[in-house]
CSV table of C-alpha atoms in Angstrom, one decimal:
chain,number,residue,atom,x,y,z
A,672,UNK,CA,80.0,137.2,123.5
A,673,UNK,CA,77.3,139.8,124.5
A,674,UNK,CA,76.6,139.4,128.2
A,675,UNK,CA,74.0,141.9,128.1
A,676,UNK,CA,72.0,139.7,126.2
A,677,UNK,CA,72.7,136.4,128.2
A,678,UNK,CA,72.0,137.5,131.5
A,679,UNK,CA,68.6,136.9,132.8
A,680,UNK,CA,67.4,139.1,135.7
A,681,UNK,CA,64.9,137.5,138.2
A,682,UNK,CA,63.7,138.9,141.3
A,683,UNK,CA,64.7,135.7,143.1
A,684,UNK,CA,67.8,134.8,141.5
A,685,UNK,CA,71.0,136.5,140.9
A,686,UNK,CA,73.2,134.3,138.7
A,687,UNK,CA,70.9,133.1,135.7
A,688,UNK,CA,72.1,133.4,132.1
A,689,UNK,CA,71.8,131.9,128.8
A,690,UNK,CA,74.3,129.4,127.4
A,691,UNK,CA,73.4,130.9,123.9
A,692,UNK,CA,75.5,133.5,122.1
A,693,UNK,CA,78.9,131.5,122.8
A,694,UNK,CA,81.4,131.1,120.1
A,695,UNK,CA,81.9,127.7,118.5
A,696,UNK,CA,85.0,125.9,117.0
A,697,UNK,CA,83.1,125.9,113.5
A,698,UNK,CA,82.7,130.0,113.4
A,699,UNK,CA,79.0,129.8,114.7
A,700,UNK,CA,77.3,130.6,118.0
A,701,UNK,CA,75.2,128.5,120.6
A,702,UNK,CA,71.6,129.0,120.7
A,703,UNK,CA,69.5,131.1,122.8
A,704,UNK,CA,66.5,130.1,124.7
A,705,UNK,CA,67.6,126.1,125.4
A,706,UNK,CA,69.6,125.8,128.2
A,707,UNK,CA,70.1,128.3,131.1
A,708,UNK,CA,72.2,128.3,134.1
A,709,UNK,CA,71.4,129.6,137.8
A,710,UNK,CA,72.0,129.8,141.6
A,711,UNK,CA,69.4,128.6,143.7
A,712,UNK,CA,65.9,128.7,142.6
A,713,UNK,CA,63.9,128.4,145.8
A,714,UNK,CA,63.8,132.0,145.9
A,715,UNK,CA,61.7,132.5,142.8
A,716,UNK,CA,58.8,135.0,143.0
A,717,UNK,CA,55.5,134.5,141.1
A,718,UNK,CA,56.7,136.5,138.4
A,719,UNK,CA,60.0,134.8,137.9
A,720,UNK,CA,58.1,131.5,137.7
A,721,UNK,CA,55.8,133.1,135.0
A,722,UNK,CA,58.5,134.2,133.1
A,723,UNK,CA,60.7,131.0,133.1
A,724,UNK,CA,57.7,128.5,132.4
A,725,UNK,CA,55.4,130.9,130.3
A,726,UNK,CA,58.1,133.1,128.5
A,727,UNK,CA,60.9,131.2,128.4
A,728,UNK,CA,59.2,127.7,128.0
A,729,UNK,CA,61.2,126.0,131.0
A,730,UNK,CA,60.4,122.3,131.1
A,731,UNK,CA,63.3,120.8,133.1
A,732,UNK,CA,65.4,121.9,136.2
A,733,UNK,CA,68.4,119.9,136.7
A,734,UNK,CA,69.2,120.5,140.5
A,735,UNK,CA,72.6,119.5,141.4
A,736,UNK,CA,72.4,120.5,145.3
A,737,UNK,CA,73.0,117.7,147.7
A,738,UNK,CA,70.3,115.9,149.4
A,739,UNK,CA,71.1,117.9,152.9
A,740,UNK,CA,70.8,121.3,151.0
A,741,UNK,CA,67.4,120.3,149.5
A,742,UNK,CA,66.4,118.8,152.9
A,743,UNK,CA,67.3,122.0,154.7
A,744,UNK,CA,66.5,124.7,152.0
A,745,UNK,CA,63.4,123.0,150.4
A,746,UNK,CA,62.9,122.2,146.8
A,747,UNK,CA,61.6,125.5,145.5
A,748,UNK,CA,58.6,126.7,143.9
A,749,UNK,CA,59.2,125.3,140.5
A,750,UNK,CA,58.5,121.7,141.9
A,751,UNK,CA,55.0,122.7,142.2
A,752,UNK,CA,54.7,123.8,138.6
A,753,UNK,CA,53.2,120.5,136.5
A,754,UNK,CA,54.8,121.5,133.0
A,755,UNK,CA,58.2,121.3,135.0
A,756,UNK,CA,60.3,118.3,135.5
A,757,UNK,CA,62.6,118.3,138.3
A,758,UNK,CA,66.0,116.2,137.9
A,759,UNK,CA,67.8,116.1,141.1
A,760,UNK,CA,71.3,114.7,140.7
A,761,UNK,CA,73.7,115.6,143.3
A,762,UNK,CA,77.3,115.5,142.5
A,763,UNK,CA,78.2,114.1,145.8
A,764,UNK,CA,78.4,110.3,147.0
A,765,UNK,CA,75.4,109.7,149.1
A,766,UNK,CA,76.0,108.3,152.5
A,767,UNK,CA,72.8,108.3,155.0
A,768,UNK,CA,69.3,109.0,154.8
A,769,UNK,CA,69.8,112.8,154.6
A,770,UNK,CA,73.4,113.4,153.8
A,771,UNK,CA,76.5,113.0,151.7
A,772,UNK,CA,79.2,110.8,152.0
A,773,UNK,CA,80.5,109.5,155.5
A,774,UNK,CA,77.9,111.4,157.9
A,775,UNK,CA,74.5,110.6,158.7
A,776,UNK,CA,73.5,114.1,160.1
A,777,UNK,CA,72.0,117.0,158.1
A,778,UNK,CA,75.2,119.2,159.1
A,779,UNK,CA,77.4,116.8,157.2
A,780,UNK,CA,80.9,118.3,156.2
A,781,UNK,CA,80.4,117.3,152.6
A,782,UNK,CA,76.9,119.5,152.6
A,783,UNK,CA,78.7,122.4,151.0
A,784,UNK,CA,81.5,122.2,147.9
A,785,UNK,CA,83.5,124.9,149.5
A,786,UNK,CA,83.9,124.0,153.0
A,787,UNK,CA,87.5,122.9,153.2
A,788,UNK,CA,89.8,125.7,154.5
A,789,UNK,CA,92.9,126.3,152.2
A,790,UNK,CA,95.4,128.8,151.3
A,791,UNK,CA,94.8,130.7,148.2
A,792,UNK,CA,97.9,129.3,146.4
A,793,UNK,CA,96.3,125.7,147.1
A,794,UNK,CA,92.9,126.8,146.1
A,795,UNK,CA,93.2,126.0,142.2
A,796,UNK,CA,94.4,122.7,142.6
A,797,UNK,CA,92.0,121.8,145.1
A,798,UNK,CA,89.1,123.0,143.2
A,799,UNK,CA,90.4,120.6,140.5
A,800,UNK,CA,91.1,117.5,142.1
A,801,UNK,CA,89.4,118.0,145.5
A,802,UNK,CA,85.8,119.4,143.9
A,803,UNK,CA,85.8,119.5,140.3
A,804,UNK,CA,87.3,116.4,139.4
A,805,UNK,CA,85.7,114.8,142.4
A,806,UNK,CA,82.2,115.5,141.0
A,807,UNK,CA,83.2,113.3,138.1
A,808,UNK,CA,84.9,110.5,140.3
A,809,UNK,CA,82.3,110.1,142.6
A,810,UNK,CA,79.3,110.7,140.7
A,811,UNK,CA,79.5,110.3,136.9
A,812,UNK,CA,76.1,109.0,137.0
A,813,UNK,CA,74.6,112.3,138.0
A,814,UNK,CA,77.0,114.1,135.6
A,815,UNK,CA,75.8,111.9,132.5
A,816,UNK,CA,72.2,112.4,133.8
A,817,UNK,CA,72.5,116.1,134.1
A,818,UNK,CA,73.8,116.3,130.3
A,819,UNK,CA,71.2,114.2,129.2
A,820,UNK,CA,68.3,116.0,130.9
A,821,UNK,CA,69.9,119.3,129.4
A,822,UNK,CA,69.7,117.6,125.9
A,823,UNK,CA,65.9,116.8,126.2
A,824,UNK,CA,64.0,118.5,123.3
A,825,UNK,CA,60.8,119.5,124.5
A,826,UNK,CA,61.3,122.8,126.2
A,827,UNK,CA,64.0,124.7,127.6
A,828,UNK,CA,66.3,123.6,130.6
A,829,UNK,CA,67.9,124.9,133.7
A,830,UNK,CA,70.6,123.6,135.7
A,831,UNK,CA,71.6,125.2,139.0
A,832,UNK,CA,73.2,124.2,142.6
A,833,UNK,CA,73.6,126.8,145.4
A,834,UNK,CA,75.6,129.6,143.9
A,835,UNK,CA,75.4,128.5,140.3
A,836,UNK,CA,79.2,128.7,139.8
A,837,UNK,CA,81.2,125.3,140.9
A,838,UNK,CA,78.9,122.4,140.2
A,839,UNK,CA,76.7,124.4,137.9
A,840,UNK,CA,80.2,125.4,136.3
A,841,UNK,CA,81.5,122.1,135.5
A,842,UNK,CA,78.4,120.6,134.0
A,843,UNK,CA,77.9,123.7,131.8
A,844,UNK,CA,81.5,123.5,130.8
A,845,UNK,CA,81.1,119.8,129.9
A,846,UNK,CA,77.6,120.8,128.0
A,847,UNK,CA,79.4,123.4,125.9
A,848,UNK,CA,82.3,121.3,125.3
A,849,UNK,CA,79.8,118.7,123.5
A,850,UNK,CA,78.3,121.5,121.8
A,851,UNK,CA,81.6,122.5,120.2
A,852,UNK,CA,82.0,125.8,122.0
A,853,UNK,CA,85.4,127.1,121.8
A,854,UNK,CA,87.6,126.6,125.0
A,855,UNK,CA,87.9,130.3,125.3
A,856,UNK,CA,84.1,130.9,125.3
A,857,UNK,CA,83.6,128.1,127.8
A,858,UNK,CA,86.2,129.7,130.1
A,859,UNK,CA,84.6,133.2,130.0
A,860,UNK,CA,81.3,131.8,130.7
A,861,UNK,CA,82.4,129.8,133.9
A,862,UNK,CA,84.0,133.1,135.0
A,863,UNK,CA,81.1,135.2,134.4
A,864,UNK,CA,79.6,134.3,137.6
A,865,UNK,CA,82.3,136.6,139.4
A,866,UNK,CA,80.5,139.6,138.0
A,867,UNK,CA,77.9,138.8,140.4
A,868,UNK,CA,79.6,137.1,143.3
A,869,UNK,CA,78.8,139.8,145.9
A,870,UNK,CA,75.0,139.4,145.1
A,871,UNK,CA,75.5,135.7,145.0
A,872,UNK,CA,76.9,135.4,148.1
A,873,UNK,CA,74.5,138.1,149.9
A,874,UNK,CA,71.8,135.7,148.6
A,875,UNK,CA,73.3,132.8,150.5
A,876,UNK,CA,74.2,134.4,153.7
A,877,UNK,CA,70.6,135.0,154.0
A,878,UNK,CA,70.4,131.2,154.8
A,879,UNK,CA,71.5,129.5,157.7
A,880,UNK,CA,72.4,126.6,155.7
A,881,UNK,CA,75.4,128.5,154.2
A,882,UNK,CA,75.9,131.7,156.4
A,883,UNK,CA,78.3,130.5,158.8
A,884,UNK,CA,80.7,129.3,156.2
A,885,UNK,CA,80.5,132.0,154.0
A,886,UNK,CA,81.1,134.5,157.0
A,887,UNK,CA,84.1,132.7,158.0
A,888,UNK,CA,85.9,133.5,154.5
A,889,UNK,CA,86.3,136.6,152.4
A,890,UNK,CA,84.2,137.0,149.3
A,891,UNK,CA,87.3,136.7,147.1
A,892,UNK,CA,87.9,133.2,148.1
A,893,UNK,CA,84.7,132.0,146.3
A,894,UNK,CA,85.2,134.0,142.9
A,895,UNK,CA,85.7,131.5,140.1
A,896,UNK,CA,88.8,132.2,138.4
A,897,UNK,CA,89.7,131.2,134.6
A,898,UNK,CA,92.5,128.9,135.9
A,899,UNK,CA,90.2,126.7,138.2
A,900,UNK,CA,88.2,125.6,134.9
A,901,UNK,CA,91.3,125.6,132.9
A,902,UNK,CA,93.3,123.3,135.1
A,903,UNK,CA,89.8,120.9,135.2
A,904,UNK,CA,90.0,120.6,131.7
A,905,UNK,CA,93.6,120.0,132.0
A,906,UNK,CA,93.1,117.1,134.3
A,907,UNK,CA,90.8,115.3,131.9
A,908,UNK,CA,93.1,116.0,129.1
A,909,UNK,CA,96.1,114.4,131.2
A,910,UNK,CA,94.0,111.6,132.8
A,911,UNK,CA,91.8,110.2,129.5
A,912,UNK,CA,92.9,112.5,126.6
A,913,UNK,CA,90.0,114.9,127.0
A,914,UNK,CA,86.6,115.8,128.2
A,915,UNK,CA,84.9,113.7,125.6
A,916,UNK,CA,86.9,110.8,125.9
A,917,UNK,CA,86.1,110.9,129.9
A,918,UNK,CA,82.2,111.0,128.8
A,919,UNK,CA,82.6,108.1,126.4
A,920,UNK,CA,84.6,106.2,129.4
A,921,UNK,CA,81.3,106.5,131.3
A,922,UNK,CA,78.8,105.5,128.6
A,923,UNK,CA,78.1,109.0,126.7
A,924,UNK,CA,77.3,108.3,123.2
A,925,UNK,CA,77.4,109.5,119.7
A,926,UNK,CA,73.6,109.6,119.9
A,927,UNK,CA,73.9,111.5,123.4
A,928,UNK,CA,76.6,114.1,121.6
A,929,UNK,CA,74.2,114.7,118.8
A,930,UNK,CA,71.4,115.2,121.0
A,931,UNK,CA,73.2,117.7,123.3
A,932,UNK,CA,74.8,119.5,120.1
A,933,UNK,CA,71.3,119.8,118.6
A,934,UNK,CA,69.8,121.6,121.7
A,935,UNK,CA,72.6,124.4,121.6
A,936,UNK,CA,73.6,124.4,118.0
A,937,UNK,CA,70.4,123.5,115.4
C-alpha cells in the first residue's frame, strides 16, 4: 500500500485519501479514482472544488454528519455544484427537528460521536459497542444507503463526516470488506487517519461546533487505533458471523455486492 499516492492534498480538507491501491484477498488491488474518504468538506476552496469535480470527476458526496452538524456548520460548497449529488445519511437516530436522539436543541449530547468521557482502557470497547456498532444498530438504513451511493457508476464518490475517521472509517471498512480487500489493508486504511490527527483536530477546533469538546481532551484520545476497527469486526463476527452476514440481514443483496465490487475492483 502506497500512502504517497493515496493521499489527496486539498486546501480546505486535511484527511482526504483514495480507497485505491489496497491489497485484496485474491492478490489484486483496489482501483484508484473511484471512492475517496475525507474529513469535513465545507471548507473547500474554489480550487479544491475544481480539482474534485473537473479533474477527479466527483459526482456523489455521502455526508455522514448528523442533522445538527449540518445545521450548525453549513452544507458546504459542493452542494452548489449541479453535477454533484449530495446524500446526507446521518448515522445517529434522529430525534427532533434539528437534532439526534433524545434532545430537541441544536446542542444535543449526541451531536458529536466522541463526547462521552471515558478512560483509555475503556475507549476501545466504547468505540465498538457505543459508537461503531451503534451506527449499525441505530441506522442500518443509512449504512446500506451510503454503501449503495458509493457503488454508483456515474463518477467518483466521496464519503465524509467531521474528522473523517470514525463514522467514515466504519463505512469505508465495510465498503472495502465488500470489495474483497484484505483485513490487514482495511485496518491499515482505518488507522491512516492517525497520521494527520493534529491537522484534523486543528481544523475542528476552528469551529465552535467542535472546539469546546476537543479542547477538553488530549489529541491522543481521538487517534484511531487498529484495535478499534479490529474489535468492530470482532463484534460482527460474534453476533452475525461476519460483516457480510450483517449486511445481508439488513437487505444487502448479491447485486449490491457486485455493484460495489465493480466500483473498487473492475
